[in-house]
Short mmCIF file of C-alpha atoms in Angstrom, two decimals:
data_model
loop_
_atom_site.label_atom_id
_atom_site.label_comp_id
_atom_site.label_asym_id
_atom_site.label_seq_id
_atom_site.Cartn_x
_atom_site.Cartn_y
_atom_site.Cartn_z
CA MET A 27 -8.73 -42.10 11.26
CA LEU A 28 -9.46 -41.14 7.71
CA MET A 29 -6.38 -39.34 6.52
CA PRO A 30 -4.65 -39.25 3.17
CA GLY A 31 -1.54 -41.44 3.14
CA PHE A 32 0.86 -38.56 2.75
CA LEU A 33 -0.21 -36.95 6.04
CA ARG A 34 1.03 -39.91 8.11
CA TYR A 35 4.51 -38.41 8.27
CA ASP A 36 5.47 -35.55 10.59
CA PHE A 37 7.51 -33.83 7.91
CA MET A 38 4.49 -33.85 5.59
CA GLN A 39 2.24 -32.43 8.30
CA ASN A 40 4.76 -29.68 8.99
CA ALA A 41 5.06 -28.98 5.28
CA PHE A 42 1.28 -28.62 4.97
CA ILE A 43 0.95 -26.32 7.99
CA ALA A 44 3.87 -24.17 6.85
CA THR A 45 2.75 -23.83 3.24
CA THR A 46 -0.86 -23.12 4.25
CA LEU A 47 0.21 -20.24 6.47
CA ILE A 48 2.76 -18.91 4.01
CA ALA A 49 0.37 -19.20 1.08
CA LEU A 50 -2.31 -17.21 2.93
CA MET A 51 0.01 -14.52 4.30
CA GLY A 52 2.25 -14.23 1.24
CA SER A 53 -0.52 -14.10 -1.33
CA LEU A 54 -2.62 -11.52 0.56
CA VAL A 55 0.40 -9.24 1.00
CA GLY A 56 1.10 -10.00 -2.65
CA TYR A 57 -2.33 -8.67 -3.67
CA PHE A 58 -1.26 -5.20 -2.56
CA VAL A 59 2.20 -5.70 -4.06
CA VAL A 60 0.56 -6.30 -7.44
CA LEU A 61 -1.90 -3.42 -6.94
CA ARG A 62 1.05 -1.12 -6.17
CA ARG A 63 3.23 -2.48 -8.99
CA GLN A 64 5.99 -3.41 -6.56
CA ALA A 65 6.56 -6.95 -7.84
CA PHE A 66 10.19 -6.22 -8.57
CA GLY A 67 10.69 -4.98 -5.00
CA SER A 68 9.07 -8.15 -3.68
CA HIS A 69 11.34 -10.33 -5.82
CA ALA A 70 14.38 -8.35 -4.66
CA LEU A 71 13.46 -8.61 -0.98
CA SER A 72 13.29 -12.41 -1.17
CA ASN A 73 16.66 -12.65 -2.85
CA ILE A 74 18.33 -10.19 -0.50
CA GLY A 75 17.44 -12.64 2.27
CA PHE A 76 19.80 -15.14 0.67
CA ALA A 77 22.79 -12.88 1.34
CA GLY A 78 21.69 -12.37 4.95
CA ALA A 79 21.35 -16.08 5.60
CA ALA A 80 24.69 -16.87 3.95
CA GLY A 81 26.38 -14.09 5.94
CA ALA A 82 24.91 -15.33 9.22
CA SER A 83 26.14 -18.88 8.50
CA LEU A 84 29.60 -17.47 7.83
CA ILE A 85 29.89 -15.79 11.22
CA GLY A 86 28.23 -18.72 12.98
CA ALA A 87 24.92 -16.98 13.73
CA GLU A 88 21.41 -18.27 13.14
CA PRO A 89 20.73 -18.02 9.35
CA MET A 90 17.11 -16.99 10.00
CA LEU A 91 18.33 -14.00 12.00
CA GLY A 92 20.69 -12.87 9.25
CA LEU A 93 17.90 -13.27 6.72
CA LEU A 94 15.50 -11.17 8.77
CA VAL A 95 18.06 -8.40 9.41
CA PHE A 96 18.97 -8.16 5.73
CA VAL A 97 15.41 -8.21 4.44
CA LEU A 98 14.02 -5.66 6.91
CA GLY A 99 17.08 -3.45 6.39
CA ALA A 100 16.57 -3.62 2.63
CA ALA A 101 12.85 -2.83 3.05
CA LEU A 102 13.71 0.33 4.99
CA LEU A 103 16.33 1.29 2.42
CA MET A 104 13.81 0.83 -0.40
CA ALA A 105 11.22 2.93 1.41
CA TRP A 106 13.79 5.65 1.98
CA THR A 107 15.13 5.83 -1.59
CA GLY A 108 13.08 7.14 -4.51
CA ARG A 109 9.41 7.88 -4.08
CA HIS A 110 8.59 7.56 -7.76
CA VAL A 111 8.19 4.11 -9.17
CA GLY A 112 10.72 4.61 -11.95
CA GLU A 113 13.43 5.78 -9.58
CA ARG A 114 12.60 2.99 -7.21
CA ASP A 115 13.06 0.32 -9.86
CA ILE A 116 16.66 1.34 -10.34
CA SER A 117 17.51 1.69 -6.67
CA VAL A 118 15.81 -1.67 -5.92
CA GLY A 119 17.87 -3.28 -8.68
CA MET A 120 21.07 -1.78 -7.31
CA ILE A 121 20.32 -2.98 -3.76
CA LEU A 122 19.50 -6.44 -5.13
CA MET A 123 22.65 -6.59 -7.23
CA PHE A 124 24.86 -5.55 -4.31
CA SER A 125 23.34 -8.07 -1.91
CA LEU A 126 23.55 -10.93 -4.41
CA GLY A 127 27.23 -10.05 -4.81
CA LEU A 128 27.60 -10.22 -1.02
CA GLY A 129 25.72 -13.54 -0.97
CA ALA A 130 28.06 -15.02 -3.58
CA LEU A 131 31.03 -13.82 -1.53
CA PHE A 132 29.69 -15.32 1.71
CA VAL A 133 28.97 -18.68 0.05
CA ASN A 134 32.45 -18.61 -1.48
CA LEU A 135 34.07 -17.95 1.92
CA TYR A 136 31.95 -20.58 3.63
CA SER A 137 32.19 -23.25 0.97
CA ALA A 138 31.71 -25.99 3.58
CA ASN A 139 27.98 -25.49 3.42
CA ALA A 140 26.98 -24.68 -0.12
CA ASN A 141 23.97 -26.97 0.29
CA ALA A 142 22.47 -24.60 2.86
CA ALA A 143 22.72 -21.80 0.30
CA ILE A 144 20.99 -23.91 -2.33
CA GLY A 145 18.30 -24.64 0.26
CA ILE A 146 17.64 -20.94 0.69
CA LEU A 147 17.58 -20.23 -3.03
CA PHE A 148 15.13 -23.03 -3.85
CA GLY A 149 13.52 -23.76 -0.49
CA SER A 150 13.12 -26.98 1.47
CA VAL A 151 9.46 -27.53 2.24
CA PHE A 152 10.02 -30.97 3.68
CA GLY A 153 12.78 -29.94 6.08
CA ILE A 154 10.67 -27.81 8.43
CA ASP A 155 10.84 -28.47 12.17
CA ALA A 156 8.48 -27.57 15.01
CA SER A 157 10.32 -24.40 16.00
CA GLN A 158 10.10 -23.09 12.44
CA ILE A 159 6.37 -23.80 12.48
CA ARG A 160 6.10 -21.63 15.58
CA TRP A 161 7.92 -18.74 13.89
CA ILE A 162 5.90 -19.08 10.71
CA THR A 163 2.66 -18.98 12.74
CA ILE A 164 3.67 -15.90 14.73
CA THR A 165 4.91 -14.03 11.64
CA SER A 166 1.81 -14.88 9.62
CA LEU A 167 -0.48 -13.62 12.36
CA VAL A 168 1.53 -10.41 12.75
CA VAL A 169 1.63 -9.76 9.00
CA LEU A 170 -2.09 -10.46 8.53
CA ALA A 171 -2.98 -8.28 11.52
CA GLY A 172 -0.77 -5.54 10.05
CA LEU A 173 -2.57 -5.78 6.70
CA VAL A 174 -5.98 -5.56 8.39
CA ALA A 175 -4.84 -2.51 10.38
CA LEU A 176 -3.46 -0.73 7.31
CA PHE A 177 -6.25 -1.81 4.95
CA ARG A 178 -8.18 1.43 4.28
CA PRO A 179 -5.33 3.96 4.12
CA LEU A 180 -3.12 1.46 2.26
CA ARG A 181 -5.80 0.79 -0.37
CA PHE A 182 -6.39 4.50 -1.01
CA ALA A 183 -2.70 5.47 -0.90
CA SER A 184 -1.92 2.67 -3.38
CA LEU A 185 -4.50 3.95 -5.88
CA ASN A 186 -4.24 7.72 -5.44
CA PRO A 187 -1.22 8.76 -3.33
CA ASP A 188 -1.57 12.50 -4.03
CA ALA A 189 -5.18 12.65 -2.87
CA ALA A 190 -4.32 10.49 0.15
CA ARG A 191 -1.53 12.87 1.17
CA ALA A 192 -3.88 15.83 0.77
CA ARG A 193 -6.35 14.11 3.07
CA GLY A 194 -3.70 13.92 5.78
CA ILE A 195 -2.96 10.21 5.39
CA PRO A 196 0.72 9.57 6.27
CA VAL A 197 1.56 8.09 2.87
CA SER A 198 5.31 7.71 3.41
CA LEU A 199 4.75 5.97 6.74
CA ILE A 200 2.23 3.62 5.13
CA ASP A 201 4.70 2.85 2.30
CA THR A 202 7.37 2.01 4.86
CA LEU A 203 5.10 -0.10 7.07
CA PHE A 204 3.88 -2.02 4.04
CA LEU A 205 7.42 -2.74 2.87
CA LEU A 206 8.28 -3.96 6.40
CA LEU A 207 5.26 -6.31 6.34
CA LEU A 208 6.36 -7.54 2.92
CA GLY A 209 9.92 -7.95 4.23
CA ALA A 210 8.79 -9.99 7.23
CA ALA A 211 6.58 -12.16 5.02
CA SER A 212 9.42 -12.72 2.53
CA ALA A 213 11.94 -13.52 5.27
CA ILE A 214 9.74 -16.20 6.77
CA ALA A 215 8.73 -17.64 3.39
CA VAL A 216 12.20 -17.85 1.86
CA PRO A 217 13.54 -20.91 3.74
CA VAL A 218 10.32 -22.77 2.88
CA ILE A 219 9.61 -21.99 -0.77
CA GLY A 220 12.99 -20.53 -1.69
CA ALA A 221 14.16 -17.04 -2.57
CA LEU A 222 14.00 -17.60 -6.30
CA LEU A 223 10.53 -19.15 -6.21
CA SER A 224 8.71 -16.89 -3.76
CA PHE A 225 7.18 -15.13 -6.78
CA ALA A 226 5.02 -18.26 -7.11
CA ILE A 227 3.20 -17.44 -3.85
CA PHE A 228 3.58 -13.65 -3.59
CA ILE A 229 2.82 -12.58 -7.16
CA GLY A 230 1.30 -15.45 -9.15
CA PRO A 231 -2.06 -15.88 -7.37
CA ALA A 232 -2.61 -12.13 -6.89
CA SER A 233 -2.02 -11.24 -10.52
CA ALA A 234 -4.29 -14.06 -11.71
CA ALA A 235 -6.97 -12.85 -9.26
CA GLN A 236 -6.66 -9.27 -10.52
CA ALA A 237 -7.04 -10.46 -14.08
CA TRP A 238 -10.28 -12.21 -13.10
CA SER A 239 -11.79 -9.64 -10.73
CA GLY A 240 -11.72 -5.85 -10.65
CA ARG A 241 -13.07 -5.76 -7.10
CA VAL A 242 -10.85 -5.65 -4.03
CA GLY A 243 -12.86 -7.96 -1.75
CA MET A 244 -13.42 -10.57 -4.44
CA GLY A 245 -9.82 -10.22 -5.58
CA LEU A 246 -8.46 -10.88 -2.09
CA ALA A 247 -10.68 -13.94 -1.62
CA LEU A 248 -9.69 -15.31 -5.02
CA THR A 249 -6.02 -14.65 -4.30
CA ALA A 250 -6.12 -16.63 -1.05
CA LEU A 251 -8.02 -19.51 -2.66
CA LEU A 252 -5.68 -19.75 -5.63
CA ALA A 253 -2.60 -19.57 -3.40
CA LEU A 254 -3.92 -22.31 -1.11
CA GLY A 255 -4.86 -24.48 -4.09
CA GLU A 256 -1.49 -24.02 -5.75
CA ALA A 257 0.47 -24.67 -2.54
CA MET A 258 -1.53 -27.74 -1.48
CA GLY A 259 -1.70 -29.04 -5.02
CA GLY A 260 2.05 -28.59 -5.40
CA LEU A 261 2.78 -30.53 -2.21
CA ILE A 262 0.51 -33.43 -3.13
CA LEU A 263 1.87 -33.53 -6.67
CA SER A 264 5.39 -33.51 -5.32
CA TYR A 265 4.63 -36.41 -2.95
CA TYR A 266 3.09 -38.67 -5.55
CA ALA A 267 5.25 -37.71 -8.54
CA ASN A 268 8.41 -37.57 -6.43
CA LEU A 269 9.36 -34.13 -7.77
CA PRO A 270 10.74 -31.13 -5.79
CA ALA A 271 7.83 -29.37 -4.03
CA SER A 272 9.03 -25.89 -5.00
CA SER A 273 9.05 -26.86 -8.67
CA CYS A 274 5.50 -28.21 -8.45
CA ILE A 275 4.20 -25.05 -6.71
CA ALA A 276 6.05 -22.85 -9.22
CA GLY A 277 4.61 -24.86 -12.11
CA LEU A 278 1.03 -24.60 -10.84
CA SER A 279 1.43 -20.88 -10.12
CA PHE A 280 2.72 -20.25 -13.62
CA GLY A 281 -0.03 -22.38 -15.17
CA ILE A 282 -2.82 -20.49 -13.37
CA TYR A 283 -1.25 -17.13 -14.23
CA ALA A 284 -0.98 -18.09 -17.91
CA LEU A 285 -4.60 -19.24 -17.87
CA SER A 286 -5.73 -15.92 -16.38
CA ARG A 287 -3.91 -13.97 -19.10
CA LEU A 288 -5.39 -16.15 -21.83
CA THR A 289 -8.94 -15.73 -20.52
CA ARG A 290 -8.44 -11.95 -20.21
CA VAL A 291 -7.28 -11.74 -23.81
CA ALA A 292 -10.20 -13.93 -24.91
CA SER A 293 -12.76 -11.80 -23.05
CA ARG A 294 -11.30 -8.60 -24.55
CA ARG A 295 -11.63 -10.12 -28.01
CA CYS A 296 -15.28 -10.92 -27.23
CA VAL A 297 -15.95 -7.31 -26.21
CA ALA A 298 -14.09 -5.94 -29.20
CA GLY A 299 -15.72 -8.33 -31.68
CA MET B 6 -15.62 40.69 3.16
CA THR B 7 -18.23 38.00 3.46
CA ASP B 8 -18.73 36.35 6.80
CA ASN B 9 -19.04 32.77 5.70
CA ALA B 10 -15.98 32.47 3.43
CA LEU B 11 -14.45 28.98 3.34
CA VAL B 12 -10.99 30.33 2.64
CA ARG B 13 -9.59 33.70 3.57
CA ALA B 14 -6.06 34.48 2.41
CA LEU B 15 -4.43 37.77 3.34
CA ASP B 16 -1.06 38.69 1.84
CA ILE B 17 0.15 35.11 1.84
CA THR B 18 3.64 34.24 0.62
CA ALA B 19 4.69 30.65 0.00
CA GLY B 20 7.84 28.95 -1.22
CA LYS B 21 11.16 27.50 -0.18
CA SER B 22 13.45 29.46 2.15
CA THR B 23 15.22 31.45 -0.58
CA THR B 24 12.73 31.74 -3.45
CA SER B 25 9.03 32.40 -3.10
CA VAL B 26 6.51 30.85 -5.49
CA PHE B 27 4.06 33.71 -4.99
CA GLU B 28 4.07 36.78 -2.78
CA ALA B 29 1.42 38.81 -0.94
CA LEU B 30 -1.55 36.98 -2.44
CA SER B 31 -5.00 37.82 -1.09
CA PHE B 32 -8.30 36.16 -1.99
CA GLU B 33 -11.48 34.63 -0.61
CA ILE B 34 -13.40 31.49 -1.50
CA SER B 35 -17.15 31.41 -0.71
CA PRO B 36 -19.25 28.24 -0.45
CA GLY B 37 -20.51 27.03 -3.80
CA SER B 38 -18.30 29.38 -5.79
CA PHE B 39 -16.29 28.52 -8.90
CA THR B 40 -12.75 29.89 -8.92
CA ALA B 41 -10.52 29.51 -11.96
CA LEU B 42 -6.88 29.24 -10.92
CA VAL B 43 -4.97 30.36 -13.99
CA GLY B 44 -1.31 30.79 -14.78
CA PRO B 45 1.53 29.42 -16.85
CA ASN B 46 3.29 26.18 -15.89
CA GLY B 47 5.43 26.61 -12.80
CA ALA B 48 3.56 29.71 -11.63
CA GLY B 49 2.64 27.98 -8.37
CA LYS B 50 -0.83 26.57 -8.95
CA THR B 51 0.03 23.25 -7.28
CA SER B 52 1.95 25.08 -4.54
CA LEU B 53 -1.17 27.11 -3.80
CA PHE B 54 -3.15 23.86 -3.43
CA ASP B 55 -0.49 22.48 -1.09
CA THR B 56 -0.70 25.69 0.93
CA LEU B 57 -4.48 25.42 1.23
CA LEU B 58 -4.09 21.83 2.42
CA GLY B 59 -1.50 22.82 5.01
CA LEU B 60 1.15 20.65 3.33
CA VAL B 61 3.41 23.68 2.79
CA ALA B 62 4.05 26.26 5.50
CA LEU B 63 3.38 29.93 4.83
CA ARG B 64 6.32 32.31 4.85
CA ALA B 65 4.15 35.34 5.49
CA GLY B 66 0.51 36.40 5.72
CA THR B 67 -2.54 34.79 7.28
CA LEU B 68 -4.58 31.95 5.84
CA THR B 69 -7.82 30.75 7.41
CA VAL B 70 -9.51 27.66 6.00
CA MET B 71 -13.03 26.94 7.30
CA GLY B 72 -12.41 29.11 10.29
CA GLY B 73 -9.16 27.51 11.39
CA ARG B 74 -5.67 26.48 10.38
CA PRO B 75 -5.41 24.80 6.96
CA CYS B 76 -4.27 21.41 8.27
CA HIS B 77 -7.37 21.17 10.47
CA ALA B 78 -9.69 21.44 7.47
CA ARG B 79 -8.09 18.68 5.34
CA ARG B 80 -10.93 16.22 5.86
CA ARG B 81 -13.37 18.76 4.38
CA ILE B 82 -11.20 19.47 1.33
CA ALA B 83 -10.69 17.04 -1.53
CA TYR B 84 -7.69 17.29 -3.81
CA VAL B 85 -8.06 15.78 -7.30
CA PRO B 86 -4.70 15.16 -8.99
CA GLN B 87 -4.11 15.03 -12.73
CA VAL B 88 -5.09 11.71 -14.29
CA SER B 89 -1.53 11.25 -15.51
CA ARG B 90 -0.35 11.14 -11.88
CA LEU B 91 -2.21 7.88 -11.35
CA LEU B 92 0.10 4.99 -11.89
CA HIS B 93 -1.65 1.87 -10.68
CA ASP B 94 -5.36 2.29 -11.17
CA ASP B 95 -6.09 0.02 -14.08
CA ALA B 96 -6.71 -3.25 -12.22
CA LEU B 97 -9.98 -2.18 -10.62
CA VAL B 98 -13.48 -1.32 -11.80
CA GLY B 99 -14.86 2.21 -11.42
CA ARG B 100 -16.95 1.56 -8.31
CA GLU B 101 -14.05 -0.02 -6.41
CA PHE B 102 -11.74 2.85 -7.36
CA VAL B 103 -14.25 5.40 -6.09
CA SER B 104 -15.08 3.55 -2.86
CA ALA B 105 -11.39 3.18 -1.96
CA ALA B 106 -11.50 6.79 -0.79
CA TYR B 107 -14.44 6.26 1.57
CA GLN B 108 -13.27 6.92 5.15
CA SER B 109 -9.77 6.15 3.94
CA HIS B 110 -8.19 8.04 6.84
CA ARG B 111 -9.43 5.40 9.28
CA TRP B 112 -7.32 2.40 10.22
CA GLY B 113 -8.54 -1.15 9.86
CA MET B 114 -11.07 -2.80 7.55
CA PRO B 115 -14.56 -1.33 7.01
CA LEU B 116 -17.16 -2.98 9.25
CA PRO B 117 -20.06 -4.83 7.57
CA SER B 118 -22.49 -2.55 9.43
CA GLY B 119 -21.25 0.50 7.51
CA ARG B 120 -21.67 -1.17 4.14
CA ARG B 121 -25.01 0.39 3.30
CA GLN B 122 -23.81 3.90 4.01
CA GLN B 123 -20.74 3.30 1.88
CA LEU B 124 -22.83 2.01 -1.02
CA GLN B 125 -25.08 5.08 -0.81
CA ALA B 126 -22.14 7.49 -0.67
CA VAL B 127 -20.48 5.84 -3.68
CA ASP B 128 -23.73 5.70 -5.66
CA ALA B 129 -24.40 9.38 -4.96
CA ALA B 130 -20.87 10.33 -6.01
CA LEU B 131 -21.09 8.34 -9.25
CA GLU B 132 -24.49 9.92 -9.93
CA THR B 133 -23.16 13.44 -9.40
CA VAL B 134 -20.42 13.03 -12.00
CA ASP B 135 -22.79 11.15 -14.32
CA ALA B 136 -20.66 8.00 -14.20
CA ARG B 137 -23.10 5.26 -13.21
CA ASP B 138 -22.23 3.49 -16.46
CA LEU B 139 -18.55 3.34 -15.47
CA ALA B 140 -19.16 1.55 -12.14
CA ARG B 141 -18.53 -1.93 -13.52
CA ARG B 142 -15.89 -1.07 -16.08
CA ARG B 143 -12.17 -1.50 -15.50
CA LEU B 144 -10.20 1.71 -15.44
CA SER B 145 -7.77 0.29 -18.00
CA THR B 146 -10.60 0.43 -20.58
CA LEU B 147 -11.59 4.07 -19.89
CA SER B 148 -10.64 7.32 -21.62
CA GLY B 149 -8.91 10.22 -19.90
CA GLY B 150 -12.16 12.13 -19.46
CA GLN B 151 -13.94 9.11 -17.97
CA ARG B 152 -11.08 8.56 -15.52
CA GLN B 153 -11.18 12.24 -14.62
CA ARG B 154 -14.87 11.95 -13.76
CA LEU B 155 -14.17 8.90 -11.57
CA LEU B 156 -11.41 10.87 -9.81
CA ILE B 157 -13.92 13.61 -9.05
CA ALA B 158 -16.41 10.99 -7.81
CA GLN B 159 -13.67 9.60 -5.56
CA ALA B 160 -13.17 13.06 -4.13
CA LEU B 161 -16.91 13.38 -3.46
CA VAL B 162 -17.47 10.25 -1.34
CA ASN B 163 -16.21 11.96 1.80
CA GLU B 164 -18.54 14.95 1.31
CA PRO B 165 -16.03 17.78 0.98
CA ARG B 166 -16.98 21.47 1.13
CA LEU B 167 -14.12 22.49 -1.14
CA ILE B 168 -12.68 20.62 -4.12
CA LEU B 169 -9.30 21.41 -5.63
CA LEU B 170 -9.08 20.27 -9.25
CA ASP B 171 -5.49 20.17 -10.52
CA GLU B 172 -5.37 20.76 -14.30
CA PRO B 173 -8.39 18.52 -14.98
CA LEU B 174 -8.53 19.59 -18.63
CA SER B 175 -4.99 18.68 -19.61
CA GLN B 176 -4.79 16.05 -22.34
CA LEU B 177 -8.55 16.04 -22.96
CA ASP B 178 -10.34 16.63 -26.25
CA PRO B 179 -12.84 19.55 -26.41
CA ALA B 180 -15.95 17.42 -25.85
CA ALA B 181 -14.45 15.75 -22.76
CA ARG B 182 -13.32 19.19 -21.55
CA ASP B 183 -16.83 20.62 -21.74
CA ARG B 184 -18.17 17.64 -19.84
CA ILE B 185 -15.62 18.06 -17.01
CA VAL B 186 -16.43 21.78 -16.77
CA SER B 187 -20.15 21.05 -16.51
CA VAL B 188 -19.53 18.36 -13.87
CA ALA B 189 -17.44 20.86 -11.87
CA ASN B 190 -20.17 23.47 -12.27
CA ALA B 191 -22.77 20.97 -11.04
CA LEU B 192 -20.76 20.62 -7.82
CA THR B 193 -21.09 24.34 -7.11
CA ARG B 194 -24.88 24.02 -7.32
CA ARG B 195 -24.62 21.50 -4.46
CA GLY B 196 -22.85 24.13 -2.37
CA ILE B 197 -19.36 22.75 -2.89
CA ALA B 198 -16.73 25.38 -3.66
CA VAL B 199 -14.49 24.52 -6.60
CA ILE B 200 -10.98 25.77 -7.35
CA PHE B 201 -10.22 24.73 -10.89
CA SER B 202 -6.65 25.07 -12.10
CA THR B 203 -6.10 25.46 -15.81
CA HIS B 204 -3.64 27.22 -18.07
CA ASP B 205 -6.43 28.22 -20.45
CA ILE B 206 -9.26 30.30 -19.02
CA ASN B 207 -11.59 29.96 -22.01
CA PRO B 208 -13.23 26.58 -21.27
CA VAL B 209 -14.31 27.80 -17.80
CA LEU B 210 -15.27 31.41 -18.72
CA PRO B 211 -19.03 30.71 -18.80
CA VAL B 212 -19.10 29.24 -15.29
CA CYS B 213 -16.42 30.94 -13.25
CA ASP B 214 -17.25 33.43 -10.48
CA GLN B 215 -13.72 34.67 -9.95
CA VAL B 216 -10.26 34.31 -11.39
CA LEU B 217 -7.10 33.75 -9.38
CA TYR B 218 -4.21 34.50 -11.69
CA LEU B 219 -0.64 33.53 -10.78
CA ALA B 220 2.34 34.71 -12.81
CA GLY B 221 5.83 36.02 -12.25
CA GLY B 222 5.79 35.25 -8.52
CA ARG B 223 2.69 37.41 -8.04
CA GLY B 224 -0.99 36.68 -7.92
CA ARG B 225 -4.27 38.61 -8.17
CA ALA B 226 -7.87 37.63 -7.57
CA GLY B 227 -11.01 39.24 -8.99
CA SER B 228 -13.68 39.01 -11.64
CA VAL B 229 -12.77 37.92 -15.17
CA ASP B 230 -12.91 41.53 -16.39
CA GLU B 231 -10.72 42.77 -13.56
CA ILE B 232 -8.02 40.13 -14.06
CA ILE B 233 -7.94 39.09 -17.72
CA CYS B 234 -7.23 42.62 -18.97
CA ASP B 235 -4.16 44.46 -20.27
CA ARG B 236 -3.45 46.36 -17.07
CA THR B 237 -3.59 43.50 -14.51
CA LEU B 238 -1.77 40.96 -16.64
CA SER B 239 0.95 43.48 -17.53
CA GLU B 240 1.45 44.10 -13.81
CA LEU B 241 1.59 40.36 -13.05
CA TYR B 242 3.98 39.43 -15.81
CA GLY B 243 6.02 42.60 -15.39
CA THR B 244 5.97 43.16 -19.14
CA PRO B 245 3.36 44.65 -21.51
CA MET B 246 0.52 42.17 -22.12
CA ARG B 247 -2.47 42.39 -24.43
CA VAL B 248 -5.86 40.71 -24.08
CA ILE B 249 -8.03 40.26 -27.15
CA ILE B 250 -11.71 39.39 -26.73
CA GLU B 251 -13.05 37.54 -29.72
CA GLY B 252 -16.35 35.65 -29.84
CA GLY B 253 -16.60 35.64 -26.05
CA ARG B 254 -13.17 34.08 -25.73
CA ARG B 255 -10.11 35.83 -24.34
CA PHE B 256 -6.67 35.55 -25.86
CA VAL B 257 -3.57 36.72 -24.04
CA PHE B 258 -0.55 37.95 -25.96
CA GLU B 259 2.79 39.23 -24.86
CA GLY B 260 4.05 42.61 -26.05
CA SER B 261 2.78 45.94 -27.32
CA GLN B 262 0.17 46.63 -30.02
CA ARG B 263 2.73 46.57 -32.79
CA ARG B 264 4.22 43.20 -31.86
CA LEU B 265 0.75 41.84 -31.44
CA GLN B 266 0.10 42.23 -35.14
CA ALA B 267 3.02 39.94 -35.76
CA VAL B 268 1.80 37.15 -33.47
CA GLY B 269 -1.91 37.86 -33.82
CA GLN B 270 -2.27 35.32 -36.58
CA CYS B 271 -2.07 32.35 -34.23
#
């Protein structure tokens, strides 16, 4: 069978399936995160998961469960505090700060397994087993179905919340549901790409796509393509160059984002000149 | 009383449990009419909009919107917020911003079969506000007046019968102001009723059919001459007020004739 050498191994196959699903789900949720200017909230949600996983390890529970509980709890808390973006920035920062403090405490108390904590902060793409693949598949399908269901009211409420509320759209409910989708996506992505690096999938491709296209449909398609390219490219690069996969994905994501900014600046110059 | 009024308010009082924003306000809005909603900041202009949309409960009086309760008419009313309330609009081009409102109350993604209708609705809305040239431009590159026109186009895609414009002239230069007023006036010729909130009546004087003036927790509706005059405004503000008409424009001053001479310079 014609297959690239790196796909001979089970762990590589699992890594490819997991990153494909996470890249698609994470980047498409991320498109709306960028549209809504909630990047800081997205970053915070990923890192809050770290405290949950460390806490679950400490009491002998499944780390994934702790991660999920913490992230969804934080998503609800964020939806409940501050409606205005400015207010929300501060409350998000405070929730993030508190949970990182908790995470540090849990790791300190459970020093036997500091490696697991590092794994959550930076991800371990090549350590994914079949049961994780199942969870990643289910979560991705649920999150993508949720995005499709919310699409029209979410798009309008993101752009013009006052007019949406006047039209009878339940804007607060949509805010909360969206944060829960983002929380679920973050929780499932964190063990794979790492809490600190989830920006690479959630924010990088979407902001590059929005720099290149001012249309929603085109922007979403571009986001998914860029995210898939960056994730696959990162894995292959990591295999051949023998570098950490997360670093490769983060590097590609940053490179594409920088390129998108540069071309935007160049095209503005053209228009101005 | 006309039979086909879109809005019929009789002695309505709105506000929180202890303080009322306005009391015993009565007015009517007919199809295709232009109503200027005037008053100082904090007089309750936005609260009145919320009341019409059924977002705020009445404390007293009866309010009928399109023959029923306000919350049942929401789909036929479009609320246009101030441009400064938009926080995340700059990533998209004009056409995408406008079409985001199309059938936005429905769940799910739009079906490909409805695409033609959507394109037509968006084109018509852009045409009405004279913004075809903004369809492909990013909002981040547009002026306040251009964004305001796109906001009105966004309100039009769902074919409302009543449009509530919240301070559309704030932060605009005179030329942009005139353009927004003429766009709003064009809507009335299509049979859409417009309630236009502004703290300065003068830009809308040539086009407005009635004035709804809110001040001091009270409100009165009537023609420009009935409302923007010494007697009515003095009653509303609860203190002597003077109205000067100069070159077709009306200037409102606080105080008696003698004090007026002191402030009349400005």
